[in-house]
Tab-separated table of C-alpha atoms and ligand atoms in Angstrom:
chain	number	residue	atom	x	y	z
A	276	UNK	CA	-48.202	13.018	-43.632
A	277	UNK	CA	-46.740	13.789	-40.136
A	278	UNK	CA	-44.327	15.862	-38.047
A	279	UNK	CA	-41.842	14.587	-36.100
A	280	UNK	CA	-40.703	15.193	-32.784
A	281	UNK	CA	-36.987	14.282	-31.372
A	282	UNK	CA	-37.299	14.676	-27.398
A	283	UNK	CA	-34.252	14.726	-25.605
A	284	UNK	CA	-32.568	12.004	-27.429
A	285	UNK	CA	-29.728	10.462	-26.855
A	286	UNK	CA	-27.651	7.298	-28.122
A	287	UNK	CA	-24.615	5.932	-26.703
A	288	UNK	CA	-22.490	3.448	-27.978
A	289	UNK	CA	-19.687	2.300	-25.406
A	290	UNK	CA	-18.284	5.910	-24.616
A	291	UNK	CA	-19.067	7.522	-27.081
A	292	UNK	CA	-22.637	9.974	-27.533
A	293	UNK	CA	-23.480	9.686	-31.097
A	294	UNK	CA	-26.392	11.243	-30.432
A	295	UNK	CA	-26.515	14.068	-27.368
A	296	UNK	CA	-29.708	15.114	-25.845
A	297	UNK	CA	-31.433	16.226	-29.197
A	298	UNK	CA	-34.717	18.061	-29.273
A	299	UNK	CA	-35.911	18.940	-32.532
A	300	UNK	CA	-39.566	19.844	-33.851
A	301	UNK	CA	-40.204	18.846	-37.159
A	302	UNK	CA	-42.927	19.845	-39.272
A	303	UNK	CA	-45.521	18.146	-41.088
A	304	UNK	CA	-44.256	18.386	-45.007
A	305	UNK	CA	-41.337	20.004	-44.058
A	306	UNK	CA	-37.931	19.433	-45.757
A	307	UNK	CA	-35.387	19.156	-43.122
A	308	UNK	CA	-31.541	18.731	-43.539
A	309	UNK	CA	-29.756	17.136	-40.818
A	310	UNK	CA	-26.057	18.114	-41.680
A	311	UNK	CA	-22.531	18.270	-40.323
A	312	UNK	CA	-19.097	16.880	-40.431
A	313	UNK	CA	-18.061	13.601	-40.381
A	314	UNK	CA	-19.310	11.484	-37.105
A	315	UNK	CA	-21.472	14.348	-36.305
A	316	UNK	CA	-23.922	12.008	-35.828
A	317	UNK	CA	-26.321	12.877	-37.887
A	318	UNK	CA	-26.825	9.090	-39.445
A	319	UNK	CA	-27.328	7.588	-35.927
A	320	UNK	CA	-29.973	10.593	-35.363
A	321	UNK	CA	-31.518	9.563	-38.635
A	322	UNK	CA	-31.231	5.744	-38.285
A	323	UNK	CA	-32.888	5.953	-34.574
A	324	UNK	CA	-36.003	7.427	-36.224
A	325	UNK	CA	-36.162	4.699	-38.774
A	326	UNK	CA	-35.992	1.789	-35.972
A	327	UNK	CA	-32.751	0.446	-37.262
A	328	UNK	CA	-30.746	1.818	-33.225
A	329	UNK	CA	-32.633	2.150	-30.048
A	330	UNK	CA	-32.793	4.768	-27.919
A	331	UNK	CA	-30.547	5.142	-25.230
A	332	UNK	CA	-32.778	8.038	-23.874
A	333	UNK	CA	-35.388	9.932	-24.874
A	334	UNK	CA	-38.436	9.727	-26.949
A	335	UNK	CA	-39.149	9.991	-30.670
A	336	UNK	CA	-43.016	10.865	-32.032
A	337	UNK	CA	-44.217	10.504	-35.350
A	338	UNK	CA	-47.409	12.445	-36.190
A	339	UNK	CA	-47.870	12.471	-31.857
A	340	UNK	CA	-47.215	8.800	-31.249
A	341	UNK	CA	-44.120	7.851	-29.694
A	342	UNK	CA	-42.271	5.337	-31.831
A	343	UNK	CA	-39.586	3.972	-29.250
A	344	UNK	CA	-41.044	0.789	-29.735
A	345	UNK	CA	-42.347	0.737	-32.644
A	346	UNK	CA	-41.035	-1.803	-35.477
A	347	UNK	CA	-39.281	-0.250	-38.564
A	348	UNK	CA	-42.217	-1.658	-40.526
A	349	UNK	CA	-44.855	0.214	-38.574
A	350	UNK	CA	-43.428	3.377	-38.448
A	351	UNK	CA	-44.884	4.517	-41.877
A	352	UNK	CA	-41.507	5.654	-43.070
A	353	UNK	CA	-39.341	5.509	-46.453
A	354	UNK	CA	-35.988	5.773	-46.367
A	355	UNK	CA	-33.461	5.894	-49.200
A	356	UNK	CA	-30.217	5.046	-48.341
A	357	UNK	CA	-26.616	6.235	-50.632
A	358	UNK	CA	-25.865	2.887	-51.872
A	359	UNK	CA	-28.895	1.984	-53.426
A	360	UNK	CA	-29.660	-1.107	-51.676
A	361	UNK	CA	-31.507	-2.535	-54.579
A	362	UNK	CA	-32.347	-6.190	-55.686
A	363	UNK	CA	-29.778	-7.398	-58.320
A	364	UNK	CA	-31.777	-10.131	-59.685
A	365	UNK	CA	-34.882	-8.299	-59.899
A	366	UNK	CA	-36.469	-5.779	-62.418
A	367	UNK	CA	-37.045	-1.929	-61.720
A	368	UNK	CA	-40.245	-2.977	-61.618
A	369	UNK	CA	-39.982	-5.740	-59.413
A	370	UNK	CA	-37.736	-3.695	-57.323
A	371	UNK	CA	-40.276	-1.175	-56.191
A	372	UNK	CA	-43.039	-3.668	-56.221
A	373	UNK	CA	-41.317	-5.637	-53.774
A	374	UNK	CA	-42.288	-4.345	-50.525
A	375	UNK	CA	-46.001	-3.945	-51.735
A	376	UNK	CA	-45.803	-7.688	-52.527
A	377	UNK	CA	-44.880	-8.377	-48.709
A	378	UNK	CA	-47.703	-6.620	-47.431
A	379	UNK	CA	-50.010	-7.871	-49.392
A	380	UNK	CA	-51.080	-4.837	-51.839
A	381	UNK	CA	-53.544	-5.946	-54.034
A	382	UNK	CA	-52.341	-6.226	-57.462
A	383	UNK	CA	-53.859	-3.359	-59.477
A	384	UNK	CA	-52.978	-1.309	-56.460
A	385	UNK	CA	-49.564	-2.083	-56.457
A	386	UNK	CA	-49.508	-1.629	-60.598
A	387	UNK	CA	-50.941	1.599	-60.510
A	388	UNK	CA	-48.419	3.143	-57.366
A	389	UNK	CA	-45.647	1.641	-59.609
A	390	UNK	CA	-46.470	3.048	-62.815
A	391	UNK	CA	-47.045	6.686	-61.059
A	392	UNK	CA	-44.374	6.544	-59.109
A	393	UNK	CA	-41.962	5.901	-62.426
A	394	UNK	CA	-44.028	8.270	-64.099
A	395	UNK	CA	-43.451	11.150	-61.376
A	396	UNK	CA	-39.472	10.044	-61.918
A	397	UNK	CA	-39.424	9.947	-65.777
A	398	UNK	CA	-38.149	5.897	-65.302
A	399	UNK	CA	-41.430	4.563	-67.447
A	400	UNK	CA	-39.511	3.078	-70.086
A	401	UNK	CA	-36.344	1.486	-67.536
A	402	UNK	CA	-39.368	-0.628	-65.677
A	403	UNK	CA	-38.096	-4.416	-67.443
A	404	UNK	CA	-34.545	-3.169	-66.947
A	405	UNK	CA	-32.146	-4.691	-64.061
A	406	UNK	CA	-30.393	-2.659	-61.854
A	407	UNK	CA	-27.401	-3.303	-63.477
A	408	UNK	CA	-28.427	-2.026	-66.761
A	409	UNK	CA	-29.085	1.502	-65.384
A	410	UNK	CA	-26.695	4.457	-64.793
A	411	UNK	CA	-26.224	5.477	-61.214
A	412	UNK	CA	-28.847	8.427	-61.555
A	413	UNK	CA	-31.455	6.122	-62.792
A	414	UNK	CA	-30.496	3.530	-59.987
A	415	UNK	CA	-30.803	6.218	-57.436
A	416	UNK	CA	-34.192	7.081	-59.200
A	417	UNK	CA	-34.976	3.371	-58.264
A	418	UNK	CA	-34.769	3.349	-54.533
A	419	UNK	CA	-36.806	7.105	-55.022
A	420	UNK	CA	-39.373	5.114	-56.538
A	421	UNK	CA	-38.952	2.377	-54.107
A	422	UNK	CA	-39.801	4.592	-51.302
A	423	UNK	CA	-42.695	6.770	-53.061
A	424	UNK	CA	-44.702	3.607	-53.441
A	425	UNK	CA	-44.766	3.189	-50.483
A	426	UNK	CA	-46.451	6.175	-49.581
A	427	UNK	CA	-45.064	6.994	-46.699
A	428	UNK	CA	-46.076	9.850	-43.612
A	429	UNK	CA	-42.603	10.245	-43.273
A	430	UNK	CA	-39.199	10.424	-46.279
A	431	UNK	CA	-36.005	9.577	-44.612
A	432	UNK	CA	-32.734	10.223	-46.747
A	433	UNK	CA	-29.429	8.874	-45.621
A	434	UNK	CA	-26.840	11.245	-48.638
A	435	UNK	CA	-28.416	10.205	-51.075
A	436	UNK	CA	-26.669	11.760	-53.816
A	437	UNK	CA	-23.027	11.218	-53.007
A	438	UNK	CA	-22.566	8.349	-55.589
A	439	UNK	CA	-23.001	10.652	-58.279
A	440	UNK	CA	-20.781	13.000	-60.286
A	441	UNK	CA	-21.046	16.519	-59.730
A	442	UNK	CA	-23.306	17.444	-62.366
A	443	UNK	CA	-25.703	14.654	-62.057
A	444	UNK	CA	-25.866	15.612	-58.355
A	445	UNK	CA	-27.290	18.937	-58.774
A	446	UNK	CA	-29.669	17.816	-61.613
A	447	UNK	CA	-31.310	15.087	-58.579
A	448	UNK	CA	-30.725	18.113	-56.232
A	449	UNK	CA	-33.227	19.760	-58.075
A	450	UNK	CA	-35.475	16.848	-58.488
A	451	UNK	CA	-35.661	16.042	-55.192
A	452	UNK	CA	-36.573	19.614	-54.183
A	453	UNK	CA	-39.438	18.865	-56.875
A	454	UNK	CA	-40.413	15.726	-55.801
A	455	UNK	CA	-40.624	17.216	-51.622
A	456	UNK	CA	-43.257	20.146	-53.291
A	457	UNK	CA	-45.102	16.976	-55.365
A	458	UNK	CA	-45.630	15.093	-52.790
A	459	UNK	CA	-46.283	17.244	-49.798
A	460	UNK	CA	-44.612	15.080	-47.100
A	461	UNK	CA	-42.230	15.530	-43.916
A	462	UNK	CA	-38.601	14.852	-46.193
A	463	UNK	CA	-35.628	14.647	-43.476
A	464	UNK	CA	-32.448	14.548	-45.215
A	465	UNK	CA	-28.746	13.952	-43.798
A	466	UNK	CA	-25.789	15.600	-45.828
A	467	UNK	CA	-22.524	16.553	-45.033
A	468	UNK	CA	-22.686	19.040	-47.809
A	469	UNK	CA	-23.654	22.030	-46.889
A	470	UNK	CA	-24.327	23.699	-50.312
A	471	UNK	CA	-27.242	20.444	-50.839
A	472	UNK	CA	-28.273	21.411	-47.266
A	473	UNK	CA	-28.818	25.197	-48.389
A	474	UNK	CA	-30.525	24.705	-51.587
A	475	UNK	CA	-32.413	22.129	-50.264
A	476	UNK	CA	-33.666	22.566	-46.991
A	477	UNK	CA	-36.748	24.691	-45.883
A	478	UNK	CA	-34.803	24.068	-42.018
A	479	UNK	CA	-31.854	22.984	-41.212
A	480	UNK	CA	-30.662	21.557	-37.900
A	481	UNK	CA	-26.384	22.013	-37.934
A	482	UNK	CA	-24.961	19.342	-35.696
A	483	UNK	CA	-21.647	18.738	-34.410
A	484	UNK	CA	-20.249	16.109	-31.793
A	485	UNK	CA	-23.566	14.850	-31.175
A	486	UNK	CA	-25.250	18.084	-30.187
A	487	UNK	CA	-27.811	20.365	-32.337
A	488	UNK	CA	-25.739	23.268	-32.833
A	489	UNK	CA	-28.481	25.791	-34.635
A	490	UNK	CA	-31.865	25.054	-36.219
A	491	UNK	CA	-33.109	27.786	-38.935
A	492	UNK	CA	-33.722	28.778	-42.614
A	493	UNK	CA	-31.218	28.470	-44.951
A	494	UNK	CA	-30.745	32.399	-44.723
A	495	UNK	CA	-30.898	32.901	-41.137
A	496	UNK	CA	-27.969	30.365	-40.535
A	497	UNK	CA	-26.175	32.260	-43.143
A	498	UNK	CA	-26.884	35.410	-42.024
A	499	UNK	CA	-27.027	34.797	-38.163
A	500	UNK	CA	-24.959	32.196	-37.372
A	501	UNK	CA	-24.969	30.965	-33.611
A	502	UNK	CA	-21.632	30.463	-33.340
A	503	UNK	CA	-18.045	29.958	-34.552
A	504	UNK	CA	-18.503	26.416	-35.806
A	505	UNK	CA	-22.100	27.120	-37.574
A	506	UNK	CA	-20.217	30.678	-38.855
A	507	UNK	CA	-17.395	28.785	-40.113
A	508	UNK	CA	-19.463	25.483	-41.632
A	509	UNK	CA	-22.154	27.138	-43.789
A	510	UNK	CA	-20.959	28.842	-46.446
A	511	UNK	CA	-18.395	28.850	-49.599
A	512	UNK	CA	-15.605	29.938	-49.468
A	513	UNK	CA	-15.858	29.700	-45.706
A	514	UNK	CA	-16.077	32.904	-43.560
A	515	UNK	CA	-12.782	34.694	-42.250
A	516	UNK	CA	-12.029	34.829	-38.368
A	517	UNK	CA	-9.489	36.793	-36.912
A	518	UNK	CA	-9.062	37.468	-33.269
A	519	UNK	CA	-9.325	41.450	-32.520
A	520	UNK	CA	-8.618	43.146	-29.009
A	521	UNK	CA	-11.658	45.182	-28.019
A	522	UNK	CA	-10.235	48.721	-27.276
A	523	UNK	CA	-11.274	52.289	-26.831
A	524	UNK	CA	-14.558	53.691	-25.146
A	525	UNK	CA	-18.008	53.151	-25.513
A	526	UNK	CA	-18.712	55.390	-28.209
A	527	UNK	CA	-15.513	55.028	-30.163
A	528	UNK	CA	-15.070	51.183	-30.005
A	529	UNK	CA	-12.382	49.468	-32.487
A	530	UNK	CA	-11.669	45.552	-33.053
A	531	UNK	CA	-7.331	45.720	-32.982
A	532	UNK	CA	-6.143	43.014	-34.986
A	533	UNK	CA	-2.786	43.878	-35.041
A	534	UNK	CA	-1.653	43.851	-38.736
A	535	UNK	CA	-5.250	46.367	-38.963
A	536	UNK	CA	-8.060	48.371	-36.770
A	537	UNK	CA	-11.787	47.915	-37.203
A	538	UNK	CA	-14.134	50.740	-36.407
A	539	UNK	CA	-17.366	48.791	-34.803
A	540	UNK	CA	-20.652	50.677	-36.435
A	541	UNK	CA	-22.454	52.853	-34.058
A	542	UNK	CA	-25.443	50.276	-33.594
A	543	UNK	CA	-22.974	47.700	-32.881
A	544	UNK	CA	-21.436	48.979	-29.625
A	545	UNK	CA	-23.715	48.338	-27.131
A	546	UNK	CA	-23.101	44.829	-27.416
A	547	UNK	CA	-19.568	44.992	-27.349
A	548	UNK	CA	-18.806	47.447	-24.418
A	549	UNK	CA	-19.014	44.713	-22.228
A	550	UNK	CA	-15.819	43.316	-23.694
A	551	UNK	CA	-13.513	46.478	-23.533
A	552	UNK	CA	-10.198	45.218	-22.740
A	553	UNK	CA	-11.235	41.415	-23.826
A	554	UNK	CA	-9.906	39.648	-27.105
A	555	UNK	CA	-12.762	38.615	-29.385
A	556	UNK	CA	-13.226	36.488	-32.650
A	557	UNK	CA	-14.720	38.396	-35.546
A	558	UNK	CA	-15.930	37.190	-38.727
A	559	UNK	CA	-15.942	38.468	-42.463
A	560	UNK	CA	-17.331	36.287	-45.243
A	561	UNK	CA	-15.408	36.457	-48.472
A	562	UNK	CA	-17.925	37.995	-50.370
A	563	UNK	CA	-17.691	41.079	-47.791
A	564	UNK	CA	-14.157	41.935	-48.446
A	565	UNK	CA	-13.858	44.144	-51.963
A	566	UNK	CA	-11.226	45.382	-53.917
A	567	UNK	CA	-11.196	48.884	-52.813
A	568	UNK	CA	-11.186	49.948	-56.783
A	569	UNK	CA	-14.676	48.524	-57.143
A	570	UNK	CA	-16.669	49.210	-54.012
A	571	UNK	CA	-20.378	48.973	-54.419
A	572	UNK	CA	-21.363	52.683	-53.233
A	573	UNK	CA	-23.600	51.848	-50.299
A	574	UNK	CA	-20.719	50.080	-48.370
A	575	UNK	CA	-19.236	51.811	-44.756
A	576	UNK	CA	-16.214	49.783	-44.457
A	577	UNK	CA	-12.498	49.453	-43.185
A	578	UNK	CA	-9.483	49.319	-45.491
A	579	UNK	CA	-6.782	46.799	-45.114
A	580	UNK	CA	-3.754	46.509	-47.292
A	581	UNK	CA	-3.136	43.411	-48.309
A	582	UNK	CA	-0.575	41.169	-50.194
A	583	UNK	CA	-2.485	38.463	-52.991
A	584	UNK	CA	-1.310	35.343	-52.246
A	585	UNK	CA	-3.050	33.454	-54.968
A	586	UNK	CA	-5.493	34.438	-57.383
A	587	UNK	CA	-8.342	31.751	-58.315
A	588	UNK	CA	-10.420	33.632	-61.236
A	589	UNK	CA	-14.277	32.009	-61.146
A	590	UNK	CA	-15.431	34.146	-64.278
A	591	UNK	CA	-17.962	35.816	-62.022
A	592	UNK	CA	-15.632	36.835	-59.566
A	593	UNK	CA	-12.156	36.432	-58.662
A	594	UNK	CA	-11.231	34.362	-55.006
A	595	UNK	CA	-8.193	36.409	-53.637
A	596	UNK	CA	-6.519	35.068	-51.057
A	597	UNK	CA	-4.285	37.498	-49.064
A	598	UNK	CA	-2.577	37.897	-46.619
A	599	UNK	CA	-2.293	41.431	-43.656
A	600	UNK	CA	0.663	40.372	-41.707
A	601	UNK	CA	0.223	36.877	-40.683
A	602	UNK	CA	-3.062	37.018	-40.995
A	603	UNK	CA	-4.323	35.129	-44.181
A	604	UNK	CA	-7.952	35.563	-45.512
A	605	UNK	CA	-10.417	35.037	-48.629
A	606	UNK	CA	-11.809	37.652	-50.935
A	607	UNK	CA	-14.620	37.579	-53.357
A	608	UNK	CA	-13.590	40.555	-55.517
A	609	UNK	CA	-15.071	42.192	-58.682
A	610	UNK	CA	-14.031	39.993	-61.737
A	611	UNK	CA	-12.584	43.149	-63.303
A	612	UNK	CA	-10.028	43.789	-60.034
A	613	UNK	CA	-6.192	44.039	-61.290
A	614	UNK	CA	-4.837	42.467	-57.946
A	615	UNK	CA	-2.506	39.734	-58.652
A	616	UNK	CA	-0.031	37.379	-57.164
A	617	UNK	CA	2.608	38.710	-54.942
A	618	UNK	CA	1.240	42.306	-55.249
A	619	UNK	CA	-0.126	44.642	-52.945
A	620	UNK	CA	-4.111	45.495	-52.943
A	621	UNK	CA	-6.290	47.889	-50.377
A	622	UNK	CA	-9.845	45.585	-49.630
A	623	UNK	CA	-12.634	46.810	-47.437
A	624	UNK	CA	-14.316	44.880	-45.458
A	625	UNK	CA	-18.087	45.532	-45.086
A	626	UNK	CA	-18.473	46.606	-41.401
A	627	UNK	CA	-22.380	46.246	-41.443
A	628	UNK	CA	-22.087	42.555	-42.165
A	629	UNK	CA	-19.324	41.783	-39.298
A	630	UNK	CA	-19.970	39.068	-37.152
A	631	UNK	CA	-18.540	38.898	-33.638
A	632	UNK	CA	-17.740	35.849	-31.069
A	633	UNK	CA	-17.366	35.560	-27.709
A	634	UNK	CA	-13.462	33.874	-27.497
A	635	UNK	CA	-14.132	31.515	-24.507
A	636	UNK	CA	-18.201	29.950	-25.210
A	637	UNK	CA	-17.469	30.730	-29.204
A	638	UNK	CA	-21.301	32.231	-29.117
A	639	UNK	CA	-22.168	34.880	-31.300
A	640	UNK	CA	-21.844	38.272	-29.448
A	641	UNK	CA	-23.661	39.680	-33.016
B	719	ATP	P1	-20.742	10.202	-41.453
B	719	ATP	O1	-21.103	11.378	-42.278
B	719	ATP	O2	-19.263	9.889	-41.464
B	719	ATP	O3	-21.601	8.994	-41.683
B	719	ATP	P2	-22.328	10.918	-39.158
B	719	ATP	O4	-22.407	12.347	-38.827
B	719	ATP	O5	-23.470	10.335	-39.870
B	719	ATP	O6	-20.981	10.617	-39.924
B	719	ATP	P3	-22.677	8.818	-37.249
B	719	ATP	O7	-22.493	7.736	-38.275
B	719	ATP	O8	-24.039	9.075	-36.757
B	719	ATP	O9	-22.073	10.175	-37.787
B	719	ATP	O10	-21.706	8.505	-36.037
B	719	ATP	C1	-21.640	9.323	-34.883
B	719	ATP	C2	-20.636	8.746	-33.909
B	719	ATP	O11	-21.108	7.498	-33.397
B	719	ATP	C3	-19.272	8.474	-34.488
B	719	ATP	O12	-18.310	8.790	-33.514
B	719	ATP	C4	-19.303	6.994	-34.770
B	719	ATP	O13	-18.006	6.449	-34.730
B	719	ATP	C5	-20.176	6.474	-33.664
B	719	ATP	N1	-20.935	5.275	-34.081
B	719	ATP	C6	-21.877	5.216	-35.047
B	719	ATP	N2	-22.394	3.984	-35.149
B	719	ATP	C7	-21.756	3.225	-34.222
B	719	ATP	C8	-21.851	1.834	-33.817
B	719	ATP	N3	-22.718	0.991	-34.384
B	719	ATP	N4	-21.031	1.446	-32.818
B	719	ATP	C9	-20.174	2.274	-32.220
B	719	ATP	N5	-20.041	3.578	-32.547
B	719	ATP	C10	-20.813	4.069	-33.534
């Protein structure tokens, strides 16, 4: 068991900074997602820990010692890559044996890590089977097993779950959440989903070009977002942004957005007198815009008309999108709303949960 410490890291290759200057603090048994778009470089940050890229600049520690130089082999690490990367020709059990085998486990050892490990993944009964015999949940339950053995201070997980269907992926989801609270170890897990790295995460660091954009809960991204790419990446349907002139005085402040007006709450202003005169971005997430008809009673909100653009019912709720002048935006409406396509609906918005970005440094102002 270990934490692990990324200090000021960086990787180049050619041009190009995979990795930029990341610092990140890792706990011991912590579940950490590293997630982000594509070429983010979140597999570069992930493959530098595991020895398989050196350091351009920088330091990695695991559990205090830096690693820099350390062989992939000594690192006391597991990782569990999305393809697999099992033997063919070789049994389950053979398959997670293996690497015991080339250090030299003694044999009862290695038999009784096997047979726990496949008993801890429900693959007892698949241990004389070959890889190609097995479904792709059972193969990725393999290389799990593969790396539990192992017993490592440190779980390394390179998307693990994107070879499987939909359902099957948030069945392992789950099981992988389980198998982090089993095991009580330092997981660190790159995605590009960010609905795995939500459910799944205890942190999560949100990257983007190479640079850490926002480390945090789950909730606290969500809920206090750092800025307009972490605002607009974590969450589903994604948030709404719409720029808004700052106008009035300091104790009657409004976000003009041209097609509609925004009151900004009392407690709100403060922040935001500094920006009288000053365009601004402000974001609504979908499930803060209602069908005026079936407003929860606690809400303080704006009305916009609107024109429904398409209607997606979910059974739970109803997506709206709409449209207020050019402006087009997502609503997560009461499944009993009557708006429909091509007609004409009032929404509120729910001023208490507005979000608001600087235009120029894309920081959130609140
Ligand atoms: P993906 O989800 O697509 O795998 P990622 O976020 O994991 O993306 P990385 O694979 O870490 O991103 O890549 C980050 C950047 O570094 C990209 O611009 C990529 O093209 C570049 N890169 C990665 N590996 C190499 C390499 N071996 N040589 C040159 N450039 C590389």
């Amino acid at each position: 068991m270990a934490g692990v410490i990324y200090d000021h890291v960086t990787k180049q290759f050619g041009d190009v900074k995979a990795v930029n200057d990341l610092t990140l603090d890792i706990k011991d048994k912590e579940f950490l997602v590293l997630v982000g778009p594509s070429g983010c470089g979140k597999t570069t940050a992930l493959r530098l820990l595991a020895g398989l890229e050196e350091i351009t600049a920088g330091d990695i520690r695991i559990a205090d010692r830096v690693v820099n130089d350390v062989a992939p082999k000594d690192r006391d690490i597991a990782m569990v890559f999305q393809s697999y990367a099992l033997y063919p020709h070789m049994s389950v059990y053979d398959n997670m044996a293996f690497g015991l085998r080339l250090r030299k486990t003694p044999k009862s050892e290695i038999d009784r890590r096997v047979k726990e490990a496949a008993d801890i993944l429900g693959i007892g009964a698949l241990l004389t089977r070959k890889p190609k015999q097995l479904s792709g949940g059972q193969r990725q339950r393999v290389a799990l097993g593969r790396a539990i053995v192992r017993e490592p201070k440190v779980f390394l997980m390179d998307e693990p779950l994107s070879n499987l269907d939909a359902k099957l992926r948030v069945q392992t989801r789950a099981e992988i959440s389980k198998l982090h609270q089993r095991l009580e170890t330092t997981f660190i897990y790159v995605t590009h989903d960010q609905t795995e790295a939500m459910t799944m995460g205890t942190r999560i660091a949100v990257m983007k070009d190479g640079i850490l954009q926002q480390l945090d809960t789950p909730q606290r991204l969500y809920d206090f977002p750092a800025n307009i790419f972490v605002a607009g990446f974590i969450g589903s349907p994604a948030m709404n942004f719409f720029d808004g002139a700052v106008t009035g005085s300091r104790d009657d402040l409004s976000l003009d957005a041209g097609a509609f007006k925004l009151s900004v709450p009392a407690n709100r202003r403060e922040r935001l007198a500094g920006y009288a005169g000053k365009t601004v971005v402000f974001g609504v997430r979908p499930e803060d815009v209602h069908d005026r008809d079936y407003v929860p009673g606690a809400i303080t909100g704006a009305a916009i008309p609107a024109q429904v653009d398409v209607m997606e019912p979910m059974g739970s709720e109803i997506y709206l999108y709409l449209l207020s002048g050019k402006q087009s935006f997502v609503a997560r409406v009461d499944p009993r709303s009557q708006a429909r396509p091509g007609k004409s609906v009032e929404v509120m918005l729910n001023l208490d949960h507005l979000h608001v970005f600087d235009k120029a440094t894309e920081q959130a102002i609140f």
